[in-house]
XYZ file of C-alpha atoms in Angstrom:
429
model
C 11.662 1.484 27.849
C 10.477 3.591 24.862
C 6.855 4.150 24.016
C 5.685 2.020 21.275
C 4.819 5.297 19.170
C 8.604 6.468 19.395
C 9.506 2.900 18.368
C 7.585 2.455 15.340
C 8.554 6.055 14.208
C 12.378 5.248 14.716
C 11.786 1.794 13.018
C 9.956 3.200 9.974
C 12.482 5.917 9.645
C 14.916 3.517 9.383
C 13.168 1.277 6.779
C 12.642 4.454 4.777
C 16.522 4.101 4.061
C 15.699 0.561 2.463
C 13.279 1.796 -0.095
C 15.935 3.593 -2.448
C 17.616 -0.081 -3.235
C 17.566 -1.230 -6.515
C 14.605 -3.656 -6.565
C 13.103 -6.784 -8.701
C 9.385 -7.061 -9.721
C 7.110 -9.855 -9.913
C 3.587 -10.480 -10.355
C 1.286 -12.129 -7.560
C -2.523 -12.415 -7.339
C -5.091 -12.911 -9.808
C -5.424 -9.215 -10.015
C -2.162 -8.680 -11.784
C -0.846 -7.261 -8.462
C 3.097 -6.571 -8.266
C 5.457 -7.342 -5.373
C 8.823 -6.014 -5.536
C 12.033 -7.656 -3.655
C 11.820 -4.425 -1.149
C 8.157 -5.083 -0.133
C 9.977 -8.724 1.134
C 13.033 -6.972 2.797
C 11.606 -4.505 4.287
C 8.720 -6.283 5.907
C 11.524 -8.806 7.139
C 13.617 -6.207 8.568
C 10.388 -4.660 10.437
C 9.286 -8.254 11.435
C 13.246 -8.782 12.918
C 13.230 -5.500 14.740
C 9.737 -5.719 16.322
C 10.514 -9.375 17.245
C 13.462 -8.137 19.312
C 11.595 -5.657 21.079
C 8.466 -7.381 21.605
C 8.799 -10.941 21.083
C 5.380 -11.514 22.763
C 3.405 -9.747 20.066
C 1.754 -11.312 16.962
C 2.609 -9.897 13.453
C -0.067 -9.631 10.945
C 1.768 -8.635 7.511
C 0.776 -8.390 3.688
C 3.760 -11.019 2.672
C 4.635 -12.940 5.134
C 2.055 -13.206 7.657
C -1.025 -12.975 5.527
C -2.770 -15.938 7.302
C -2.501 -14.299 10.748
C -5.540 -12.847 12.453
C -5.673 -9.533 14.174
C -5.077 -10.432 17.867
C -5.211 -8.537 21.295
C -1.681 -7.710 21.106
C -0.055 -7.573 17.349
C 1.654 -5.406 15.018
C 0.197 -4.639 11.407
C 2.371 -4.441 8.777
C 2.502 -3.199 4.961
C 5.945 -2.699 3.923
C 4.752 -0.632 0.838
C 1.175 0.256 0.524
C 1.033 1.341 -3.262
C 3.321 -1.012 -4.661
C 2.264 -0.569 -8.404
C 2.894 3.222 -7.934
C 6.273 2.333 -6.354
C 7.046 0.100 -9.036
C 6.775 2.902 -11.542
C 8.475 5.421 -9.800
C 5.163 7.283 -8.936
C 5.983 8.832 -5.440
C 2.249 7.847 -4.032
C 3.157 5.400 -1.794
C 3.915 4.305 1.973
C 5.430 2.247 4.862
C 2.791 1.705 7.337
C 2.545 0.073 10.634
C -0.216 -0.041 13.673
C 0.255 -1.573 17.123
C -2.777 -2.908 18.815
C -2.307 -3.700 22.536
C -5.272 -5.394 24.959
C -7.544 -5.088 21.928
C -7.010 -1.311 21.088
C -4.596 0.492 18.568
C -2.328 2.765 20.453
C -0.129 3.859 17.898
C 0.526 4.045 14.175
C 3.033 5.336 11.475
C 2.357 6.067 7.852
C 5.297 7.218 6.069
C 5.383 8.699 2.593
C 8.885 9.182 2.095
C 9.181 10.075 -1.846
C 7.104 13.512 -0.734
C 9.054 13.751 2.672
C 5.851 13.336 4.522
C 6.006 11.469 8.282
C 2.794 10.536 9.721
C 1.896 9.143 13.071
C -0.504 8.994 15.952
C -0.684 8.057 19.454
C -2.844 8.892 22.532
C -1.897 12.527 22.086
C -2.916 13.079 18.646
C -2.014 12.731 15.062
C 0.938 14.638 13.463
C 2.557 15.022 9.924
C 6.355 15.675 10.360
C 5.904 16.639 13.978
C 3.197 19.370 13.413
C -0.281 18.222 15.140
C -2.827 17.853 12.155
C -6.843 17.658 12.078
C -9.513 17.096 9.847
C -10.985 19.840 7.735
C -14.737 20.332 7.394
C -15.982 21.920 4.393
C -19.688 21.476 2.682
C -20.446 18.055 1.562
C -21.255 18.975 -1.883
C -17.672 20.624 -2.077
C -15.826 17.557 -0.157
C -13.158 15.349 -1.919
C -13.240 11.560 -1.045
C -11.382 8.588 -2.370
C -12.873 5.154 -2.579
C -10.682 2.151 -2.731
C -10.934 -1.674 -3.330
C -12.993 -3.900 -5.639
C -15.932 -2.855 -7.906
C -16.023 0.583 -7.167
C -17.337 2.038 -10.421
C -21.223 1.438 -9.302
C -20.410 3.152 -5.663
C -18.435 6.162 -7.379
C -21.501 6.945 -9.352
C -23.981 7.017 -6.493
C -21.485 9.377 -4.835
C -22.117 11.795 -7.676
C -25.386 13.075 -6.262
C -23.505 14.326 -3.226
C -19.915 15.479 -4.469
C -18.222 14.829 -7.777
C -14.963 15.258 -6.462
C -13.209 12.188 -6.476
C -9.708 11.499 -6.289
C -7.834 8.067 -6.199
C -4.296 7.616 -5.793
C -3.443 3.943 -6.102
C -2.801 3.418 -2.134
C -4.846 3.492 0.733
C -2.213 4.837 3.169
C -2.312 8.180 0.799
C -5.853 8.813 1.219
C -6.174 8.060 5.005
C -3.361 10.358 5.330
C -4.565 13.095 3.187
C -7.919 12.784 5.073
C -6.143 13.164 8.495
C -3.953 16.377 7.330
C -7.311 18.099 6.060
C -6.930 17.401 2.159
C -9.530 14.997 1.807
C -12.400 14.777 3.558
C -13.580 11.401 3.123
C -11.713 7.743 2.255
C -13.492 4.536 1.971
C -11.768 0.800 1.551
C -14.084 -1.602 0.227
C -11.947 -4.540 1.304
C -10.476 -6.498 4.623
C -6.871 -6.519 4.667
C -6.104 -4.662 7.971
C -2.446 -3.729 6.939
C -4.107 -1.703 4.128
C -6.530 0.311 6.459
C -5.783 0.068 9.884
C -2.867 2.186 10.438
C -4.409 4.925 8.511
C -8.062 4.639 10.182
C -6.029 5.252 13.912
C -4.357 8.557 12.507
C -7.575 9.661 11.015
C -9.141 8.875 14.335
C -6.842 11.011 16.440
C -7.009 13.712 14.090
C -10.599 13.875 14.841
C -12.146 12.229 11.679
C -15.349 9.997 12.060
C -14.367 6.447 11.343
C -16.060 3.369 10.797
C -14.932 -0.114 10.123
C -17.192 -2.970 9.366
C -16.848 -6.023 6.800
C -15.983 -4.597 3.335
C -16.270 -0.845 4.710
C -13.334 0.540 6.227
C -13.783 4.716 6.152
C -12.746 7.910 7.881
C -14.814 11.184 7.258
C -14.642 14.707 8.482
C -17.538 14.328 10.232
C -20.424 12.070 11.315
C -23.191 13.034 8.354
C -20.366 12.648 5.553
C -19.496 9.165 6.988
C -23.207 8.178 7.167
C -23.027 9.066 3.361
C -20.207 7.206 2.363
C -21.542 4.236 4.144
C -25.125 4.313 2.759
C -23.680 4.867 -1.090
C -20.284 2.960 -0.639
C -20.552 0.203 2.058
C -20.721 -3.508 0.493
C -23.890 -5.347 1.140
C -23.808 -7.718 3.988
C -24.268 -11.642 3.360
C -24.382 -11.274 -0.761
C -22.427 -14.097 -2.429
C -19.075 -13.457 -3.933
C -17.485 -15.723 -6.706
C -14.135 -17.370 -6.653
C -12.687 -18.655 -9.895
C -9.687 -21.347 -9.409
C -7.669 -21.725 -12.415
C -6.364 -24.837 -14.322
C -3.063 -24.769 -12.554
C -1.877 -24.206 -16.290
C -2.564 -20.309 -15.589
C -4.921 -19.731 -18.857
C -8.360 -19.845 -17.367
C -7.767 -16.017 -15.648
C -7.204 -14.583 -18.739
C -10.007 -16.194 -20.636
C -13.540 -17.118 -19.286
C -12.611 -16.177 -15.606
C -11.875 -12.580 -16.937
C -15.508 -12.795 -18.549
C -16.992 -13.851 -15.364
C -15.383 -11.050 -13.373
C -16.531 -8.380 -16.086
C -19.920 -9.433 -16.243
C -20.550 -9.325 -12.130
C -18.350 -6.279 -11.421
C -21.099 -4.482 -12.789
C -23.428 -5.841 -9.910
C -20.933 -5.052 -7.645
C -20.554 -8.810 -6.892
C -17.040 -9.516 -5.908
C -14.852 -12.051 -8.077
C -11.770 -13.395 -6.476
C -9.196 -14.816 -8.891
C -6.216 -16.218 -6.829
C -3.156 -16.802 -9.054
C -1.370 -19.790 -7.869
C 2.014 -21.495 -9.508
C 1.550 -22.994 -12.698
C 2.339 -26.676 -14.157
C 5.534 -28.047 -12.347
C 5.437 -25.336 -9.469
C 1.828 -26.049 -8.419
C 2.026 -27.782 -5.089
C -1.366 -28.560 -3.242
C 0.589 -26.785 -0.039
C 0.903 -23.518 -2.042
C -3.069 -23.820 -3.135
C -4.056 -24.517 0.303
C -1.834 -21.608 1.673
C -3.532 -19.455 -0.668
C -7.205 -20.298 -0.199
C -6.515 -20.779 3.880
C -5.787 -16.848 3.728
C -9.464 -15.978 2.173
C -10.915 -18.773 4.656
C -9.400 -16.732 7.067
C -10.675 -13.186 6.576
C -13.869 -14.061 5.658
C -13.546 -13.750 1.857
C -14.056 -17.520 1.467
C -17.491 -18.343 3.130
C -20.292 -20.558 3.200
C -22.332 -17.955 0.917
C -19.334 -17.962 -1.969
C -19.832 -19.677 -5.487
C -16.726 -21.362 -6.313
C -15.619 -22.036 -9.842
C -12.830 -24.613 -10.628
C -11.226 -25.405 -13.710
C -9.787 -28.690 -14.837
C -7.212 -29.916 -12.618
C -8.050 -27.006 -10.225
C -10.952 -29.052 -9.271
C -8.855 -31.678 -7.412
C -6.993 -29.436 -5.328
C -10.193 -27.582 -4.240
C -11.937 -31.011 -3.469
C -9.010 -32.084 -1.430
C -9.197 -28.291 0.277
C -13.155 -28.738 1.142
C -12.323 -31.573 2.935
C -9.389 -30.543 4.955
C -10.988 -27.433 6.384
C -14.464 -29.350 6.340
C -15.642 -26.409 3.959
C -18.899 -26.113 2.114
C -19.438 -23.544 -0.483
C -22.868 -21.982 -1.603
C -22.246 -23.779 -4.755
C -19.445 -25.400 -6.649
C -19.189 -25.409 -10.407
C -16.503 -27.968 -11.512
C -15.545 -26.617 -15.494
C -14.115 -29.596 -17.559
C -12.878 -31.866 -14.657
C -11.743 -34.611 -16.542
C -8.296 -34.421 -15.871
C -8.733 -35.563 -12.355
C -8.985 -39.106 -13.905
C -5.896 -39.235 -16.208
C -4.142 -41.195 -13.924
C -6.130 -42.873 -11.152
C -3.219 -44.741 -9.599
C -1.936 -45.173 -6.094
C -0.193 -42.005 -5.762
C -0.850 -39.369 -2.915
C 1.522 -36.502 -3.606
C -1.135 -34.354 -5.489
C 1.821 -32.838 -7.530
C 0.643 -31.202 -10.775
C 3.143 -31.657 -13.431
C 3.653 -29.969 -16.686
C 0.925 -32.607 -18.083
C -1.332 -31.722 -15.350
C -1.978 -35.007 -13.737
C -3.296 -35.566 -10.074
C -5.573 -38.093 -8.290
C -8.103 -37.989 -5.623
C -8.293 -40.248 -2.813
C -11.915 -41.744 -2.260
C -12.536 -40.093 0.974
C -12.311 -36.660 -0.758
C -14.552 -37.699 -3.192
C -17.158 -38.926 -0.257
C -16.542 -35.351 0.903
C -17.708 -33.571 -1.609
C -20.579 -35.886 -2.598
C -22.204 -35.653 0.877
C -21.934 -31.815 1.326
C -25.047 -29.655 0.985
C -23.828 -27.171 -1.424
C -25.149 -27.088 -4.870
C -22.805 -28.725 -7.326
C -22.748 -28.728 -10.799
C -20.503 -30.050 -13.826
C -19.727 -28.292 -16.936
C -18.558 -30.095 -19.935
C -18.519 -31.078 -23.399
C -18.408 -33.994 -25.651
C -14.977 -33.272 -27.031
C -14.055 -36.969 -27.054
C -15.256 -40.442 -25.897
C -12.776 -40.546 -23.110
C -13.683 -37.238 -21.538
C -17.799 -38.081 -22.034
C -16.773 -41.179 -19.880
C -14.727 -39.190 -17.309
C -17.520 -36.646 -16.958
C -20.117 -39.054 -16.380
C -17.879 -40.805 -13.492
C -17.411 -37.025 -12.128
C -21.085 -36.616 -12.085
C -21.838 -40.189 -9.763
C -18.447 -39.451 -7.673
C -19.686 -35.846 -6.647
C -23.444 -35.955 -6.723
C -23.383 -32.963 -9.218
C -25.754 -32.086 -11.901
C -24.323 -32.018 -15.273
C -24.519 -29.057 -18.128
C -23.421 -29.344 -21.721
C -21.243 -26.448 -23.115
C -21.903 -25.376 -26.574
C -19.037 -22.977 -26.600
C -15.929 -24.938 -25.737
C -12.862 -24.193 -28.026
C -9.218 -24.875 -28.117
C -6.220 -22.963 -29.305
C -2.724 -22.776 -29.322
C -2.088 -26.231 -28.323
C -3.613 -25.772 -24.909
C -6.992 -26.572 -23.399
C -8.550 -23.166 -23.254
C -12.184 -21.791 -23.293
C -12.875 -18.265 -24.303
C -16.282 -17.813 -22.677
C -18.944 -19.718 -21.245
C -22.241 -18.134 -21.629
C -23.997 -21.190 -19.677
C -21.682 -20.396 -16.852
C -22.870 -16.789 -16.589
C -26.274 -17.773 -16.579
C -25.971 -20.396 -13.820
C -24.081 -17.976 -11.942
C -26.738 -15.423 -12.293
C -29.565 -17.883 -11.103
C -27.590 -19.019 -8.203
C -27.199 -15.338 -7.205
């Protein structure tokens, strides 16, 4: 039987051939992230081939198995790391896989087909195009490094006192590969998606790099001294709140006050996560649940999160809380009156174009009794809404907050900015 290292090398070389096909591009996620049809096709090919050879191993992958946790025996797959580069014909992207066996990474591959570089590592070392590679140590003042992830600008500024030689490539696979081959001297990934960092970390380790992997900080460096500096200046603070903005399922929130929240708190290195759910008739609860479950599983959505939901998004979030027995640090409902548009016996939780939904009483009972701080932000736009908001305050045991700056335009229910929301989140932090 082939070694896992040889199996992965042959498999990824086959996947390289798929990357030259024509592709379609669509938006995913709330950060204007892209996914192409080849992300999906390459990942499916890799999964199918792995399952034939290793049916008892689990799969953790970016597109089809995002909710799966890393286990004692699994393969971790990123079909195209650096999709935005790929979609724009920038050659800095890669296909990467790591294999974990008995709790330890034993083999990994990073293929950069457009620049004709093929990295891999196993117990014998790290290699580039079949030649052994190692890290390159230089004086820290001359070191080149990359910082990828969320809210990186403040940490980049802090690093300037050691070295201002920052390089960013739009793909963690590039940064890690370049550390392993001695071109960079440090690489940091400030997020927790294992398909982004695990293959590269192992290659760097086997190339002699010092590595560290903790929540919000996955890094490789030319030596321990530089790794300690990177951790000191770029690692995310532990046990601090993050902010989730859940849009109205009409798609507008993220482009309006949600973006304002992100910009305000990114300056403070507070992560603002804005999942993008399908909108209108496609806005099924099952998809909402699938997306938020991913954040629950990877630890981003936790008991220290501040969750802000808009309009009908509140109905979905309340139901999600009950099903997962979840309590955020604080729950802020913005204009939740749409929950009461049709208080009928329906129980399918489908959102149609007019954003209709209905919550069962047991969901209200759950959210009312949780220990989280709860707020309802509303306006006196009309008498009916005033009545709905009064009912919501009672149903959820939340504190009411009147909005002065509440606007309509283009025929849809939208809000430009909410200064009261910024002030409230500041106080909660």
